[in-house]
PDB file of C-alpha atoms in Angstrom:
ATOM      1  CA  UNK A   1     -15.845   9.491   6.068  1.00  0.00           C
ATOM      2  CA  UNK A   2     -12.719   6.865   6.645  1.00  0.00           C
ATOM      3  CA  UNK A   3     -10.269   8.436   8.055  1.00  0.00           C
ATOM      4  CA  UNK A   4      -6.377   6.596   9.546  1.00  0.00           C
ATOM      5  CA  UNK A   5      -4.273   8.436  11.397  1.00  0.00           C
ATOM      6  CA  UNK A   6      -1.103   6.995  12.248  1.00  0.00           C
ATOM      7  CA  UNK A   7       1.079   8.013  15.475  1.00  0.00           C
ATOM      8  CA  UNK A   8       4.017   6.736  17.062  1.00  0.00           C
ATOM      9  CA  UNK A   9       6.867   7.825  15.079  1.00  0.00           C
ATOM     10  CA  UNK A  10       9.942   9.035  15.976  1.00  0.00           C
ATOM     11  CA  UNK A  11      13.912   8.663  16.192  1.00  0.00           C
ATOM     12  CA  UNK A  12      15.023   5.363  17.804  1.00  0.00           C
ATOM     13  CA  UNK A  13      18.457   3.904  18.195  1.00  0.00           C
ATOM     14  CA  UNK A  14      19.246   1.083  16.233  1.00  0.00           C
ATOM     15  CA  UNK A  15      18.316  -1.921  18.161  1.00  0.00           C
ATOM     16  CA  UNK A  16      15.781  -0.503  20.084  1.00  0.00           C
ATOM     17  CA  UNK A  17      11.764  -0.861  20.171  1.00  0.00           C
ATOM     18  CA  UNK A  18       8.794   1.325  18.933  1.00  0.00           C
ATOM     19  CA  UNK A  19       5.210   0.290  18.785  1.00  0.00           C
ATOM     20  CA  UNK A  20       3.275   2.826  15.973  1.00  0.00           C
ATOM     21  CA  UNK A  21      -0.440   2.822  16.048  1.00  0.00           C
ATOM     22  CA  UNK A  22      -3.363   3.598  13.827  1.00  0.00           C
ATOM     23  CA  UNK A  23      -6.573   4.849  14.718  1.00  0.00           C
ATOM     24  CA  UNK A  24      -9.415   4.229  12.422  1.00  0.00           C
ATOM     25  CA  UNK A  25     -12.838   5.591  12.469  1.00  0.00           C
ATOM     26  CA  UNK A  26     -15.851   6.406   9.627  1.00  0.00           C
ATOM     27  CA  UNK A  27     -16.104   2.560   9.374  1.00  0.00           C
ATOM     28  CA  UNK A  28     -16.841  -0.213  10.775  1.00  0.00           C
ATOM     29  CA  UNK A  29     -13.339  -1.565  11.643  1.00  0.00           C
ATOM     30  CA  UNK A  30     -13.730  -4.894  13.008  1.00  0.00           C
ATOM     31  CA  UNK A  31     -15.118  -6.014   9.911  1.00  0.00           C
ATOM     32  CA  UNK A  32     -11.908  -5.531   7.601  1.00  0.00           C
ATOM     33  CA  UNK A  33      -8.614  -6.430   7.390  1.00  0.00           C
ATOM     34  CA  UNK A  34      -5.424  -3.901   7.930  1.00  0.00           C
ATOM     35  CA  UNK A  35      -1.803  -3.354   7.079  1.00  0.00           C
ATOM     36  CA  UNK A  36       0.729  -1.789   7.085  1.00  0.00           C
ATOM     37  CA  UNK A  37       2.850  -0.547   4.251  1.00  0.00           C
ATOM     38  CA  UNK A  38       6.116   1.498   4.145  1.00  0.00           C
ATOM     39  CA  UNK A  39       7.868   3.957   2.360  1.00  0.00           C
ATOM     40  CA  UNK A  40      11.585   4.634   2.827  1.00  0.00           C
ATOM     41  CA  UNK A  41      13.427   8.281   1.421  1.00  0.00           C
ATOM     42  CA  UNK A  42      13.772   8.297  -1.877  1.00  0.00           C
ATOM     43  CA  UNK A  43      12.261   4.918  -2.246  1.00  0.00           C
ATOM     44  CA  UNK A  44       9.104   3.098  -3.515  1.00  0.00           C
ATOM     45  CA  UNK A  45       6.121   1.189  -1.056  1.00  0.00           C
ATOM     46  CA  UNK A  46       6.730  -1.878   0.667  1.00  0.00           C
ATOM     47  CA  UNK A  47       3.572  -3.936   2.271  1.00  0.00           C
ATOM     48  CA  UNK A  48       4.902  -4.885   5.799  1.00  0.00           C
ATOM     49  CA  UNK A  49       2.272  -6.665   7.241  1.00  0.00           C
ATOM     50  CA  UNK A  50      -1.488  -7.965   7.521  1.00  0.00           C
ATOM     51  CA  UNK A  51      -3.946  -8.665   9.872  1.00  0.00           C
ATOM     52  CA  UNK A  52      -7.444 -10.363   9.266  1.00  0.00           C
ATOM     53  CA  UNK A  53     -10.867  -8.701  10.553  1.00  0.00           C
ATOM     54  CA  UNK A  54     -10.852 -10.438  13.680  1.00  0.00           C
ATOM     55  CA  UNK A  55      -6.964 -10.667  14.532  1.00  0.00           C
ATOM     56  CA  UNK A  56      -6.512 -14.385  14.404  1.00  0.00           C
ATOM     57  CA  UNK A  57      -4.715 -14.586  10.913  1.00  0.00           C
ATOM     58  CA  UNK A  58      -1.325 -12.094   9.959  1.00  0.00           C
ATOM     59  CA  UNK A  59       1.208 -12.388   8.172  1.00  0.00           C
ATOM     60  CA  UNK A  60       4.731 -10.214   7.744  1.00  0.00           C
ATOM     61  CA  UNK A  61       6.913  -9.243   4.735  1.00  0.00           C
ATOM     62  CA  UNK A  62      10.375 -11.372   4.972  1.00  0.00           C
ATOM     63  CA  UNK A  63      12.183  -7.934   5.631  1.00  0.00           C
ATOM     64  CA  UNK A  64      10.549  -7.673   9.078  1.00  0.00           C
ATOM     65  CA  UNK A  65       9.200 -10.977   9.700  1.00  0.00           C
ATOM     66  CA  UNK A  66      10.458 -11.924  13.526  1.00  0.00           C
ATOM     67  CA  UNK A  67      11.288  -7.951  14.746  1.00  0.00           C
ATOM     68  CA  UNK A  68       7.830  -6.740  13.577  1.00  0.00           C
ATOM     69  CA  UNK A  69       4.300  -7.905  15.450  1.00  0.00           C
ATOM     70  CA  UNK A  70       0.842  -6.530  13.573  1.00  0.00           C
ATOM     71  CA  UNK A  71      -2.090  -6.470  15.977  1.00  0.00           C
ATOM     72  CA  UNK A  72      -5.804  -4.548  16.814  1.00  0.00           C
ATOM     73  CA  UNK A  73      -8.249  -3.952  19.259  1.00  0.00           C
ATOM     74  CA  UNK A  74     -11.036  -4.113  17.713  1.00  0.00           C
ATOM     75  CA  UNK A  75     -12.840  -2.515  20.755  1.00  0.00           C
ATOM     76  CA  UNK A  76     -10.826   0.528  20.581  1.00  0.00           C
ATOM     77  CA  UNK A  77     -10.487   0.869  16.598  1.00  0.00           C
ATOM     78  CA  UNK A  78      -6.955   0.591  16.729  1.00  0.00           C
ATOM     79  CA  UNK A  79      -4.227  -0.872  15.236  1.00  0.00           C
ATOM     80  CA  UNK A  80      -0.451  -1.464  16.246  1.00  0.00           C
ATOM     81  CA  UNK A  81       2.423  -2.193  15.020  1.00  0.00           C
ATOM     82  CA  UNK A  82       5.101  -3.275  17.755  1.00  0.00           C
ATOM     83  CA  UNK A  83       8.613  -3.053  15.922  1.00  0.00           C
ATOM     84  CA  UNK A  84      11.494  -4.726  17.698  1.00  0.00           C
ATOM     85  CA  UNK A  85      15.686  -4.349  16.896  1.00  0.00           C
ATOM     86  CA  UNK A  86      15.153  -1.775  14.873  1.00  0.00           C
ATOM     87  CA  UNK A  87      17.439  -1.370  11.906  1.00  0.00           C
ATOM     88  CA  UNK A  88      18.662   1.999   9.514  1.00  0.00           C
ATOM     89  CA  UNK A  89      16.892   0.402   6.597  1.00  0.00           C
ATOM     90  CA  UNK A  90      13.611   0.160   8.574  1.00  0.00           C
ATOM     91  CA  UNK A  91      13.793   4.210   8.376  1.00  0.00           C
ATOM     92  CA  UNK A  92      10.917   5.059   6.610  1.00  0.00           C
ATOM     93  CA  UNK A  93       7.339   6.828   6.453  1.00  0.00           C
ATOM     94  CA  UNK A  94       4.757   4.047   7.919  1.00  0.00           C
ATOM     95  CA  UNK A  95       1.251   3.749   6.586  1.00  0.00           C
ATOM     96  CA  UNK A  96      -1.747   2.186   7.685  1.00  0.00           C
ATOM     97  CA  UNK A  97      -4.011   0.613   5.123  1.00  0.00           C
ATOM     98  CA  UNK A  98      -7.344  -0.082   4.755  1.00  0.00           C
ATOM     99  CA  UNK A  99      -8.324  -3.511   2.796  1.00  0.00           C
ATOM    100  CA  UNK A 100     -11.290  -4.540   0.457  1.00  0.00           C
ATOM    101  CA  UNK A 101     -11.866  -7.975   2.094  1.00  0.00           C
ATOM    102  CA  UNK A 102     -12.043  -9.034   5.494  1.00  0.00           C
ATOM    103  CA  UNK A 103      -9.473 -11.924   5.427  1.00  0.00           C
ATOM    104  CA  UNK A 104      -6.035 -12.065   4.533  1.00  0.00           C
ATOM    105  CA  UNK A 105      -3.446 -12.869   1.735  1.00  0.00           C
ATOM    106  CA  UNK A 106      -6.168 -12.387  -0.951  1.00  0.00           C
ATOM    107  CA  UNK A 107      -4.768 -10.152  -3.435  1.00  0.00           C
ATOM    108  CA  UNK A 108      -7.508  -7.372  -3.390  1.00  0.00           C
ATOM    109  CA  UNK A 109      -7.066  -3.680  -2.996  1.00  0.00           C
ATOM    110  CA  UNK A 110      -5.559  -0.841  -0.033  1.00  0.00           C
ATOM    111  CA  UNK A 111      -8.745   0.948  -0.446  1.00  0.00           C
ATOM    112  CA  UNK A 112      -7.699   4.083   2.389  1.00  0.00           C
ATOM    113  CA  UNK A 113      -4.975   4.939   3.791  1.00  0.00           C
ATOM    114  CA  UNK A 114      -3.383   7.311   6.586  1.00  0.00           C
ATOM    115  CA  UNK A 115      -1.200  10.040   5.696  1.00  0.00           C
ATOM    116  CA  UNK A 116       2.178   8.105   7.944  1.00  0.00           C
ATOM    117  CA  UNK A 117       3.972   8.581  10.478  1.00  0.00           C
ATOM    118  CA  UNK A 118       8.144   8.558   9.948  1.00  0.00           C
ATOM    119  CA  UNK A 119      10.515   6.319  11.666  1.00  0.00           C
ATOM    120  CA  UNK A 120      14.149   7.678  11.971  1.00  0.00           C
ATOM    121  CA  UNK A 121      16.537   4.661  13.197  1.00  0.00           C
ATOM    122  CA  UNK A 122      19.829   6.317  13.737  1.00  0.00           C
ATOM    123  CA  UNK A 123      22.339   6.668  15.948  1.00  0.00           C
TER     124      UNK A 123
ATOM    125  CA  UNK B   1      11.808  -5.244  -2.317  1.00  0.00           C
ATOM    126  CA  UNK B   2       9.475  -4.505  -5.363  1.00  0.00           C
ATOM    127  CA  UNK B   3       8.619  -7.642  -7.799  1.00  0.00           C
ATOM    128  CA  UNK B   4       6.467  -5.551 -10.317  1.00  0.00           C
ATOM    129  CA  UNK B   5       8.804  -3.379 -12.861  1.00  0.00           C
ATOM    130  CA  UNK B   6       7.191  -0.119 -14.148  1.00  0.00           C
ATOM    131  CA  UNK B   7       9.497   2.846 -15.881  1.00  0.00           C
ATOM    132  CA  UNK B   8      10.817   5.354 -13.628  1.00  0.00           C
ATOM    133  CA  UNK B   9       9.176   8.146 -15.075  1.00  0.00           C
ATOM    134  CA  UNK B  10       7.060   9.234 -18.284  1.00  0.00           C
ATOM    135  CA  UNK B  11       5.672  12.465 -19.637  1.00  0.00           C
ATOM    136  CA  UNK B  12       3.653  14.212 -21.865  1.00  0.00           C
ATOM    137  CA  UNK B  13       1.762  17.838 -22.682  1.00  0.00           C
ATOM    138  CA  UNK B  14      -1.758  18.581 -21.535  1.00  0.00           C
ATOM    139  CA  UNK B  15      -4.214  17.318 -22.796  1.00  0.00           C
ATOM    140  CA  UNK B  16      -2.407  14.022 -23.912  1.00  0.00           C
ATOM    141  CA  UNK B  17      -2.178  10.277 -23.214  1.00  0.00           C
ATOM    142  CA  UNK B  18       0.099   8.628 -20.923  1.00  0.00           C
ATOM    143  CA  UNK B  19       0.208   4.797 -20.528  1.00  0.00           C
ATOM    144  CA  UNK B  20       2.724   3.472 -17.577  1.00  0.00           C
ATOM    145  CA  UNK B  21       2.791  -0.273 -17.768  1.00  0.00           C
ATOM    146  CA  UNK B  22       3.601  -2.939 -14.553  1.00  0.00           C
ATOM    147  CA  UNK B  23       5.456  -6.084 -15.807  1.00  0.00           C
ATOM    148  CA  UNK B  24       5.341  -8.770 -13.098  1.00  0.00           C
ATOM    149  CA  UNK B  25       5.471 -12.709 -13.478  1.00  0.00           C
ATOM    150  CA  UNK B  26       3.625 -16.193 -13.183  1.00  0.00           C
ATOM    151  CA  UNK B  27       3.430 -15.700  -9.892  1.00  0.00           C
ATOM    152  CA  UNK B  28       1.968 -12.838  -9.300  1.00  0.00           C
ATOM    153  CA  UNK B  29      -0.237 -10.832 -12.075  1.00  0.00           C
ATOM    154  CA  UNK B  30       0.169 -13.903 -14.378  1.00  0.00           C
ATOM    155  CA  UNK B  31      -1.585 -16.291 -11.547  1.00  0.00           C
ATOM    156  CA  UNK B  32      -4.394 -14.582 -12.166  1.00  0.00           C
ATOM    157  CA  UNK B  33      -4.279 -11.839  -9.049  1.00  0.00           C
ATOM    158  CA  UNK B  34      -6.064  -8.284  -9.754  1.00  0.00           C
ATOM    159  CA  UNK B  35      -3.823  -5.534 -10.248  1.00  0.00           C
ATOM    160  CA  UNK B  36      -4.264  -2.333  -8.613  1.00  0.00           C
ATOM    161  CA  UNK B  37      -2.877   1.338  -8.628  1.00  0.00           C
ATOM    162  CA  UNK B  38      -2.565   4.209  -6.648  1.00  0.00           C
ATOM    163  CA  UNK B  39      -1.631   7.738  -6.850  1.00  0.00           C
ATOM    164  CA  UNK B  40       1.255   8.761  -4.249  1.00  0.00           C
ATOM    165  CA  UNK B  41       1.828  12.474  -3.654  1.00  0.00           C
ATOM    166  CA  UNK B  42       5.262  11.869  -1.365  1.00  0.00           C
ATOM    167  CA  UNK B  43       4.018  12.981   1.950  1.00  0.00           C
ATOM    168  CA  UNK B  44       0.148  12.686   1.402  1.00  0.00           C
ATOM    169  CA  UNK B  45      -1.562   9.511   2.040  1.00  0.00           C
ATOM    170  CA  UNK B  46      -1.935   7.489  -1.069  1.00  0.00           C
ATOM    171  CA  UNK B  47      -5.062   7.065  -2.916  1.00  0.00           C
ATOM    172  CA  UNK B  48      -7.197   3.903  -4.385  1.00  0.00           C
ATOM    173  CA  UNK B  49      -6.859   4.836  -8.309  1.00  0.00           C
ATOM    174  CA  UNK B  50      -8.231   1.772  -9.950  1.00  0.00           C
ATOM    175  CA  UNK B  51      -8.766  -1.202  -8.366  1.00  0.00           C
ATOM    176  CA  UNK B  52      -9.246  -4.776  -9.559  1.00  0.00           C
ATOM    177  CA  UNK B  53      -7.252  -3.866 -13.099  1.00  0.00           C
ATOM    178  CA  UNK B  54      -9.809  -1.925 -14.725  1.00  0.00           C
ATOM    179  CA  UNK B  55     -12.503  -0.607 -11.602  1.00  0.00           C
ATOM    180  CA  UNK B  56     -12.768   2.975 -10.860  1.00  0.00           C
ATOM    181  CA  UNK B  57     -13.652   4.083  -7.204  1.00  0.00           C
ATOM    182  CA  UNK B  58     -16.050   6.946  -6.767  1.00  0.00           C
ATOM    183  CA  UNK B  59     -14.998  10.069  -7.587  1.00  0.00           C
ATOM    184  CA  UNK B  60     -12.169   9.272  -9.767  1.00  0.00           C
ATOM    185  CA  UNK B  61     -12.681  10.754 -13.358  1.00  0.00           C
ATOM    186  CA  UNK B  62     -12.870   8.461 -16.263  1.00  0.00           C
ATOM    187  CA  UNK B  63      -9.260   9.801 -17.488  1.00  0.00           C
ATOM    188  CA  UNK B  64      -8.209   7.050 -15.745  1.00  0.00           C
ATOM    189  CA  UNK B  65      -8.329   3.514 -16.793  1.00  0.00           C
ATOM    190  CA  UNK B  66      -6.530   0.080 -16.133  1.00  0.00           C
ATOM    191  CA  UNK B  67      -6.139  -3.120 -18.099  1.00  0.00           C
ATOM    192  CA  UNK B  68      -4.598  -6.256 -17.197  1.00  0.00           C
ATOM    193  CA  UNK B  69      -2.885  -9.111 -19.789  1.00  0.00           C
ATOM    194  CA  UNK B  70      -1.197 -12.381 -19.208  1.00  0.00           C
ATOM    195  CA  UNK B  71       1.886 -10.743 -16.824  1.00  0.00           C
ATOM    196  CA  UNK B  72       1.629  -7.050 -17.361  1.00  0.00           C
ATOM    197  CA  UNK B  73      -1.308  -4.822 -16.553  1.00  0.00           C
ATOM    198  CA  UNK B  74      -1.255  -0.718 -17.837  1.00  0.00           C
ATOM    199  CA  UNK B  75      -2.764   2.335 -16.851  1.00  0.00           C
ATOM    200  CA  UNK B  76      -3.275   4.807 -18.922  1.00  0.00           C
ATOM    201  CA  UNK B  77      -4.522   8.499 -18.457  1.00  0.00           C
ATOM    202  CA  UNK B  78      -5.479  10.808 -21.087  1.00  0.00           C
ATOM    203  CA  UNK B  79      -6.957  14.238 -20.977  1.00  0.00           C
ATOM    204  CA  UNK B  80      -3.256  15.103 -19.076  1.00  0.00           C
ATOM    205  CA  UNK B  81      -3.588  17.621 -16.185  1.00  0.00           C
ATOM    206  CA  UNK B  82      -1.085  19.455 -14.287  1.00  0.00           C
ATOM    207  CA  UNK B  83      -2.444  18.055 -11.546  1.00  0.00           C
ATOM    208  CA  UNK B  84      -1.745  14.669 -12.356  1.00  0.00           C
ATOM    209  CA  UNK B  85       2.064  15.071 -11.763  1.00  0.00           C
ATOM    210  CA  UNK B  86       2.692  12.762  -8.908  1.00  0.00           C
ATOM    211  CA  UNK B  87       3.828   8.876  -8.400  1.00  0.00           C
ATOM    212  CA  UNK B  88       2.223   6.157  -9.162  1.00  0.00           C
ATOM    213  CA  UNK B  89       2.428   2.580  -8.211  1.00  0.00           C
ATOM    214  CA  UNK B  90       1.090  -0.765  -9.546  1.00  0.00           C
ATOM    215  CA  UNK B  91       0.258  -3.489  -7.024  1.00  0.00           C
ATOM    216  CA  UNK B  92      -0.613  -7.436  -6.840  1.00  0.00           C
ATOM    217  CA  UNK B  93       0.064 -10.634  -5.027  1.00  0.00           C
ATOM    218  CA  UNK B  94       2.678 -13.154  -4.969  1.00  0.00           C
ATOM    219  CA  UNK B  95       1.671 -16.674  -4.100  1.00  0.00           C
ATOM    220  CA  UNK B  96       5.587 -17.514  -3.857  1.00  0.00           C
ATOM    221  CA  UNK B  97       6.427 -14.863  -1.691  1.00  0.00           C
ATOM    222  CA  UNK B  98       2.894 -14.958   0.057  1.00  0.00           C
ATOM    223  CA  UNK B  99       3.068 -11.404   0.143  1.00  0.00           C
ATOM    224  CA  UNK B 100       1.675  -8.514  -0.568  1.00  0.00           C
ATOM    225  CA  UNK B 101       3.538  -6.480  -4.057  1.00  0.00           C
ATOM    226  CA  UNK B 102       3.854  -3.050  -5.479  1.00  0.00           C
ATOM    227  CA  UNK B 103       5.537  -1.844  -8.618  1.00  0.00           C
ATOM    228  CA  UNK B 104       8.820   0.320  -8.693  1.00  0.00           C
ATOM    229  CA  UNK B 105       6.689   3.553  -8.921  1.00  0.00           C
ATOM    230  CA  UNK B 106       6.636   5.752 -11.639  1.00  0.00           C
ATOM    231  CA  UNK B 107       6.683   9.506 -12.192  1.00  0.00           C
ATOM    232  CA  UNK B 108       4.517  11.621 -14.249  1.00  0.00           C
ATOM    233  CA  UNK B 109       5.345  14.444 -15.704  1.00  0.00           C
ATOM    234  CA  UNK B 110       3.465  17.041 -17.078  1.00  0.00           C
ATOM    235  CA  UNK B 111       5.557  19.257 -19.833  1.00  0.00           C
TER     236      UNK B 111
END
């Protein structure tokens, strides 16, 4: 069965770095695309960022877009999420995602996902 | 920040029929992008509930269904269970934004 697990959370310092990964196994990775999505206390899901089948095409939400870096290895079935000058709003549960398609910024469905990992920036 | 609006929370007895609508715009679920919705136990993973506005995965019971019109797309459950007392969230794509949208969540309550 698919199965995400998420790790890499923690309590950072505003400012500083954290890279979260996902590993993904039950499937054949390589031959779907990933994100991530978010989920802040008390607050509803944000999509953060995509990454095509082969890791050529991404793309980031405007909230993150310049701090945050999606990537995979497709030889390890893992994906990464490098986060850079962390903020307190980026405090949140982080999900990886699963998509329908193999290519990017095509509207179709988050067909699994991980259970998250939480992200505490504080100081 | 979420560009589809759904109510915050609606209710109803066992056995009856919920409908929680998503109201988005011409750029997203009026461009003609699928709508899809999940069900969000805070602190569980969330799960694929219809995909594609009106699609069914395996295994999820034919309480549930989805339809999709001009901006707005519903979901409606009937046959309500205790069970399904959780969140649940709409989702499309915006060309403008080239991103990635959910709706503002909304809670279900069983009385």
């Amino acid at each position: 069965q698919v199965q995400l697990v998420e790790s890499g959370g923690g309590v950072v310092h505003p400012g500083r770095s954290l890279r979260l990964s996902c590993a993904a196994s039950g499937f054949t990775f390589s031959s779907y695309a990933m994100h991530w999505v978010r989920q802040a206390p008390g607050k509803g899901l944000e999509w953060v960022a995509v990454i095509s089948y082969d890791g050529r095409n991404e793309h980031h939400a405007d909230s993150v877009k310049g701090r945050f870096t999606i990537s995979r290895d497709n030889s390890k079935n893992a994906l990464y999420l490098q986060m850079n000058r962390l903020r307190a709003e980026d405090t949140a549960v982080y999900y990886c995602a699963r998509d329908r398609y193999y290519d990017i910024l095509t509207g179709y469905s988050f067909e699994y996902w991980g259970q998250g990992t939480l992200v505490t920036v504080s100081s | 920040q979420s560009v589809l609006t759904q109510p915050p929370s609606v209710s109803g007895a066992p056995g009856q029929r919920v409908t929680i609508s998503c109201t988005g715009s011409s750029s997203d679920i009026g461009a003609g992008y699928d709508v899809h919705w999940y069900q969000h136990l805070p602190g569980t993973a969330p799960k694929l509930l219809i995909f594609d506005n009106n699609r069914r995965p395996a295994g999820v019971p034919d309480r549930f269904s989805g339809s999709k019109s001009g901006t707005s797309a519903s979901l409606a459950i009937t046959g309500l269970q205790a069970e399904d007392e959780t969140d649940y969230y709409c989702q499309s794509y915006d060309s403008t934004l080239s991103a990635y949208v959910f709706g503002t969540g909304t809670r279900v309550t069983v009385l």
